[in-house]
CSV table of C-alpha atoms in Angstrom, one decimal:
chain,number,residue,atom,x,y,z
A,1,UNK,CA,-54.3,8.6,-23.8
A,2,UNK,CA,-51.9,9.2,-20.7
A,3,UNK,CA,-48.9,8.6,-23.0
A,4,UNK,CA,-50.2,11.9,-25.1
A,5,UNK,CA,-50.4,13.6,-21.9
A,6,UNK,CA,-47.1,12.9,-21.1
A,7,UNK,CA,-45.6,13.6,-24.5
A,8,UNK,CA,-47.6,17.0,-24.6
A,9,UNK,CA,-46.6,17.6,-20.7
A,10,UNK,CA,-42.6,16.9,-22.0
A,11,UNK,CA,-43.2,19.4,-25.0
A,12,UNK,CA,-44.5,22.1,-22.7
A,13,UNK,CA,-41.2,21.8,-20.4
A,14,UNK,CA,-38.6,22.9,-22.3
A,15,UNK,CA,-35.0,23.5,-21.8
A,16,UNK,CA,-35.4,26.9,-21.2
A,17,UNK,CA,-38.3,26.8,-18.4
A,18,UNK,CA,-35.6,24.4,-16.1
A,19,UNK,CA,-32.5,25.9,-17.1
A,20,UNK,CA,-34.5,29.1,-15.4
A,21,UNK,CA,-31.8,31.2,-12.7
A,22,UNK,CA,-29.1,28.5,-13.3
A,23,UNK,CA,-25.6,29.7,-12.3
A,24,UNK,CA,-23.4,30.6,-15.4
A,25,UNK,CA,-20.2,32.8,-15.6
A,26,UNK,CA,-18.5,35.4,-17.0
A,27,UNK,CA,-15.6,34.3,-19.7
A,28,UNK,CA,-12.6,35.1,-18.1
A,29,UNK,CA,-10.9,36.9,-20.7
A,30,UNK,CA,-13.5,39.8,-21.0
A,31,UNK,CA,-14.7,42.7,-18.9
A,32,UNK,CA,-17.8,43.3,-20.1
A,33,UNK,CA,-20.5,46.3,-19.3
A,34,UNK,CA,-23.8,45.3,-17.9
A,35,UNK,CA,-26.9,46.8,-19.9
A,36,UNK,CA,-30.5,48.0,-19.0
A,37,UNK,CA,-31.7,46.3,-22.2
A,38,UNK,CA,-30.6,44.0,-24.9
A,39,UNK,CA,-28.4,45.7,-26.9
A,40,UNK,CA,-25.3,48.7,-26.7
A,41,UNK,CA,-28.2,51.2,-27.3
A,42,UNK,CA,-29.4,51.1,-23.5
A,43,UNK,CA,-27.6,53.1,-20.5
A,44,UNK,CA,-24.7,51.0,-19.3
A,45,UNK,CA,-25.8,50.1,-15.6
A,46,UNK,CA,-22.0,48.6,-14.4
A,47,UNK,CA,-19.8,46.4,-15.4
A,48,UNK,CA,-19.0,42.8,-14.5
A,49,UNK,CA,-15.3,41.3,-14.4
A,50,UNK,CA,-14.1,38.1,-16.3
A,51,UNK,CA,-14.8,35.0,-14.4
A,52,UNK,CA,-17.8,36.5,-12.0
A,53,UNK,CA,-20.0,34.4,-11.3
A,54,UNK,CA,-24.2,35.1,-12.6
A,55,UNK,CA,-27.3,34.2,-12.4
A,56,UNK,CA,-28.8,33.7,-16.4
A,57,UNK,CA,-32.8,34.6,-16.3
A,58,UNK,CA,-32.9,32.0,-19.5
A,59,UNK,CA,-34.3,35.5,-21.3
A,60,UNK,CA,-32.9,36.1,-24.4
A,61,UNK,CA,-33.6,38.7,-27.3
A,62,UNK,CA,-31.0,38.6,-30.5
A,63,UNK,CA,-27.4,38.5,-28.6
A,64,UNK,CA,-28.0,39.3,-25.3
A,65,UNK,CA,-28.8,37.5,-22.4
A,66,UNK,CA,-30.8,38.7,-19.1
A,67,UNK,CA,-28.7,38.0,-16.0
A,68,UNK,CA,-28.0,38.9,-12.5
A,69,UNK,CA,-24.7,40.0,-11.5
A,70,UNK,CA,-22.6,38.8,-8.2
A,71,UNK,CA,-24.2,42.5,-7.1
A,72,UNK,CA,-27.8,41.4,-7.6
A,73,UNK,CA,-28.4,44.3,-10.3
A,74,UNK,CA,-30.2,42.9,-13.0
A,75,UNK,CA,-29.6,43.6,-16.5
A,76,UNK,CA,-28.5,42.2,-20.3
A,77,UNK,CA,-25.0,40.8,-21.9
A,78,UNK,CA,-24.0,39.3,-24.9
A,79,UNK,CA,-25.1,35.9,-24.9
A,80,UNK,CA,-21.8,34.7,-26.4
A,81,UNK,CA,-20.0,35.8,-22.9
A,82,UNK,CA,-21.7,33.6,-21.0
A,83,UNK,CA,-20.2,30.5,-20.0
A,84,UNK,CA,-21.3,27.4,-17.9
A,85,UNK,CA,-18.4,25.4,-17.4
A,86,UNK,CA,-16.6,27.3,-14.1
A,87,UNK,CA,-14.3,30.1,-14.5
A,88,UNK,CA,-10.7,30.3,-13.3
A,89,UNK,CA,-11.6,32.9,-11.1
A,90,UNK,CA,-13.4,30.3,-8.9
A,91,UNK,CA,-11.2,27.2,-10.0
A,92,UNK,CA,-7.9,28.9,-9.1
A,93,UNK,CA,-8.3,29.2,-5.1
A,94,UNK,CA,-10.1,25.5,-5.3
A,95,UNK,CA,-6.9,23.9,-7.5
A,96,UNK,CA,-4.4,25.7,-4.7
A,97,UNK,CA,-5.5,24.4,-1.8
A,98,UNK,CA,-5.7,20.9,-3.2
A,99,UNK,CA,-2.3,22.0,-4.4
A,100,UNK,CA,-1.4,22.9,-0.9
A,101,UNK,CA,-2.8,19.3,0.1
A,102,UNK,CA,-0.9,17.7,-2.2
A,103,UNK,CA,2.4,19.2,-1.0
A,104,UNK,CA,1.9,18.5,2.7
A,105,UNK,CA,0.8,14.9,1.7
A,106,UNK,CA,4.7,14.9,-0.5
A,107,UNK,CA,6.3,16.5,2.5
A,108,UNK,CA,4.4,13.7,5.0
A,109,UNK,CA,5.3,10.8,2.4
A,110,UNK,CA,8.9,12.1,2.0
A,111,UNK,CA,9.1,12.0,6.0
A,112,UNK,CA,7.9,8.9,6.4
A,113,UNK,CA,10.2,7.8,3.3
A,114,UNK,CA,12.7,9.0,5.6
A,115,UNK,CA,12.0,7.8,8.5
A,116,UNK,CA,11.5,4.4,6.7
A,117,UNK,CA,15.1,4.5,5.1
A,118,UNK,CA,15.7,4.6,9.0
A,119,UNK,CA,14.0,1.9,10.0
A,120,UNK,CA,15.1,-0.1,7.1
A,121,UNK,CA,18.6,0.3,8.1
A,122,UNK,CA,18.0,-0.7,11.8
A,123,UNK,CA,16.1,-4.0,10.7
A,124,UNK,CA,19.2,-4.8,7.8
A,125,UNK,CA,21.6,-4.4,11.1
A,126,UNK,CA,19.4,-6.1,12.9
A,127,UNK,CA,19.4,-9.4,10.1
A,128,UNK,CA,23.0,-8.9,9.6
A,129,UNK,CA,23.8,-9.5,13.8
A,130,UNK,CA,21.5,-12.6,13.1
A,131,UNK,CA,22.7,-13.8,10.5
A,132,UNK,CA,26.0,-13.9,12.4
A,133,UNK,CA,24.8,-15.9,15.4
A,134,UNK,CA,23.3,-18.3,13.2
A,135,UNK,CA,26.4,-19.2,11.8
A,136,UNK,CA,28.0,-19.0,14.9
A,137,UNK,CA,25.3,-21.6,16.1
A,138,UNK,CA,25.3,-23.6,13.1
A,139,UNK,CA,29.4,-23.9,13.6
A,140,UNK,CA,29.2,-25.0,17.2
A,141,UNK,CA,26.1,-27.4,16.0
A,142,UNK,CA,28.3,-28.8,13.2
A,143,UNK,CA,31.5,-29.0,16.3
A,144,UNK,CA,29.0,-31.2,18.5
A,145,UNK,CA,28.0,-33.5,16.5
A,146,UNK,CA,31.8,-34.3,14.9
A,147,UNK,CA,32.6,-34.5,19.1
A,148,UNK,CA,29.6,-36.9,19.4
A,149,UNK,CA,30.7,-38.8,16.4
A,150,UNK,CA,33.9,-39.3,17.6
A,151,UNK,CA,32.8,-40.3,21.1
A,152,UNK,CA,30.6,-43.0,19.8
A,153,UNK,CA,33.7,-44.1,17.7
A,154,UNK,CA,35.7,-44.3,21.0
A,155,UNK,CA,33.4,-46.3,22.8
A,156,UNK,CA,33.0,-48.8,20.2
A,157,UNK,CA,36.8,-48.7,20.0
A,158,UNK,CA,36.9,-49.4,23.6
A,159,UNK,CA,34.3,-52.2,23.3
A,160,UNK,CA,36.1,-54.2,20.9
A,161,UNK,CA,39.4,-53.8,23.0
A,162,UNK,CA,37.7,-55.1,26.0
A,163,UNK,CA,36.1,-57.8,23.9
A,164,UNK,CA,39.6,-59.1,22.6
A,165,UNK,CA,41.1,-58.9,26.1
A,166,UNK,CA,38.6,-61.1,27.7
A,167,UNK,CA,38.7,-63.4,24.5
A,168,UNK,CA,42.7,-63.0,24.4
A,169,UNK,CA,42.4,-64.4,28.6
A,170,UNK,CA,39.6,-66.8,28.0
A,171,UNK,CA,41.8,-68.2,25.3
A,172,UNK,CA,44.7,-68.1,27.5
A,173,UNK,CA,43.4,-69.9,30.2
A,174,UNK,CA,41.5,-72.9,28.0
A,175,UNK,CA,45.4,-73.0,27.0
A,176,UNK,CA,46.8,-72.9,30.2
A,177,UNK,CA,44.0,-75.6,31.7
A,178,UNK,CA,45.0,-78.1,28.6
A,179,UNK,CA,48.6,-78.4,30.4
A,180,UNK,CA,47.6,-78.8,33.7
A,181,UNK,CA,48.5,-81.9,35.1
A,182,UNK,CA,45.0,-84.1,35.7
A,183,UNK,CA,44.7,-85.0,39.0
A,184,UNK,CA,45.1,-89.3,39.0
A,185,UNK,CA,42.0,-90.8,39.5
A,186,UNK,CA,41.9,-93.6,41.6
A,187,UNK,CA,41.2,-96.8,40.4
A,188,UNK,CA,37.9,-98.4,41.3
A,189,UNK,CA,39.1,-101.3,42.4
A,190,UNK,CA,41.0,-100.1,44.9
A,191,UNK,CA,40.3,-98.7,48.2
């Protein structure tokens, strides 16, 4: 039972009762005379320019359409005039100042492009003086160690040369203490 009530509640709104005093507009390629009644036979009561924006009564009878102008005078137009999606006339100032916003965002990114292009060259100087010192460093690294190689080399050289002159005079002197006369040793026996 409810669902018939809510089927015969849908049928009773139709499109017409909530597309009542929606906004519509005027084509914009038309200038088009506002009637007293629905049709050319009735006194013309103004005119309405392309793209102006209206309010559409939902009332129609044959071609016309019941409106209210931007004015608030209320009368009929061909239906076929009317329009909902929005006319250039309102579109154009909206689509240049996002045009506007879009240039000043270009001009800010071309700025900051700019100013990066700057910065970019400062840092690449920047690397470059680096770069330098750390082959400067890495030279003078690779120069200490071949110094401290070299040392070490020395050292051991002068090791082994002290080594060999203390074997050279130990062997000199086992030598030299073969050939020295032995002292006599005195016979027991004696006194």
């Amino acid at each position: 039972m409810l669902r018939i009530l809510v089927i015969v509640a849908m049928m009773l709104l139709s499109p017409s009762l909530l597309a009542a005093n929606q906004t519509r507009y005027i084509s914009d390629d038309v200038y088009i005379y506002l009637h007293g009644g629905p049709g050319t036979q009735f006194r013309i009561l103004g005119s309405v320019e392309a793209g102006q924006q209206v309010t559409s009564l939902e009332e129609t009878q044959g071609d016309y359409s019941k409106i209210i102008d931007h004015k608030g005078r209320e009368g009929w137009i061909q239906s076929k005039m009317l329009s909902k999606s929005t006319s250039l006339r309102v579109q154009l100032p909206a689509i240049q100042a996002e045009l506007e916003q879009t240039k000043a965002k270009l001009e800010s990114a071309l700025d900051s492009s700019d100013n990066n292009a700057a910065e970019l060259s400062q840092v690449k100087s920047q690397l470059a003086a680096a770069e330098k010192a750390l082959a400067s460093a890495s030279l003078e690294r690779d120069n200490a160690k071949a110094a401290l190689a070299n040392m070490q080399k020395n050292e051991r050289f002068e090791m082994w040369k002290q080594g060999g002159f203390i074997a050279a005079g130990g062997l000199l002197l086992g030598i030299i203490l073969v050939y020295l006369p032995r002292p006599q040793r005195k016979p027991k026996n004696r006194w």
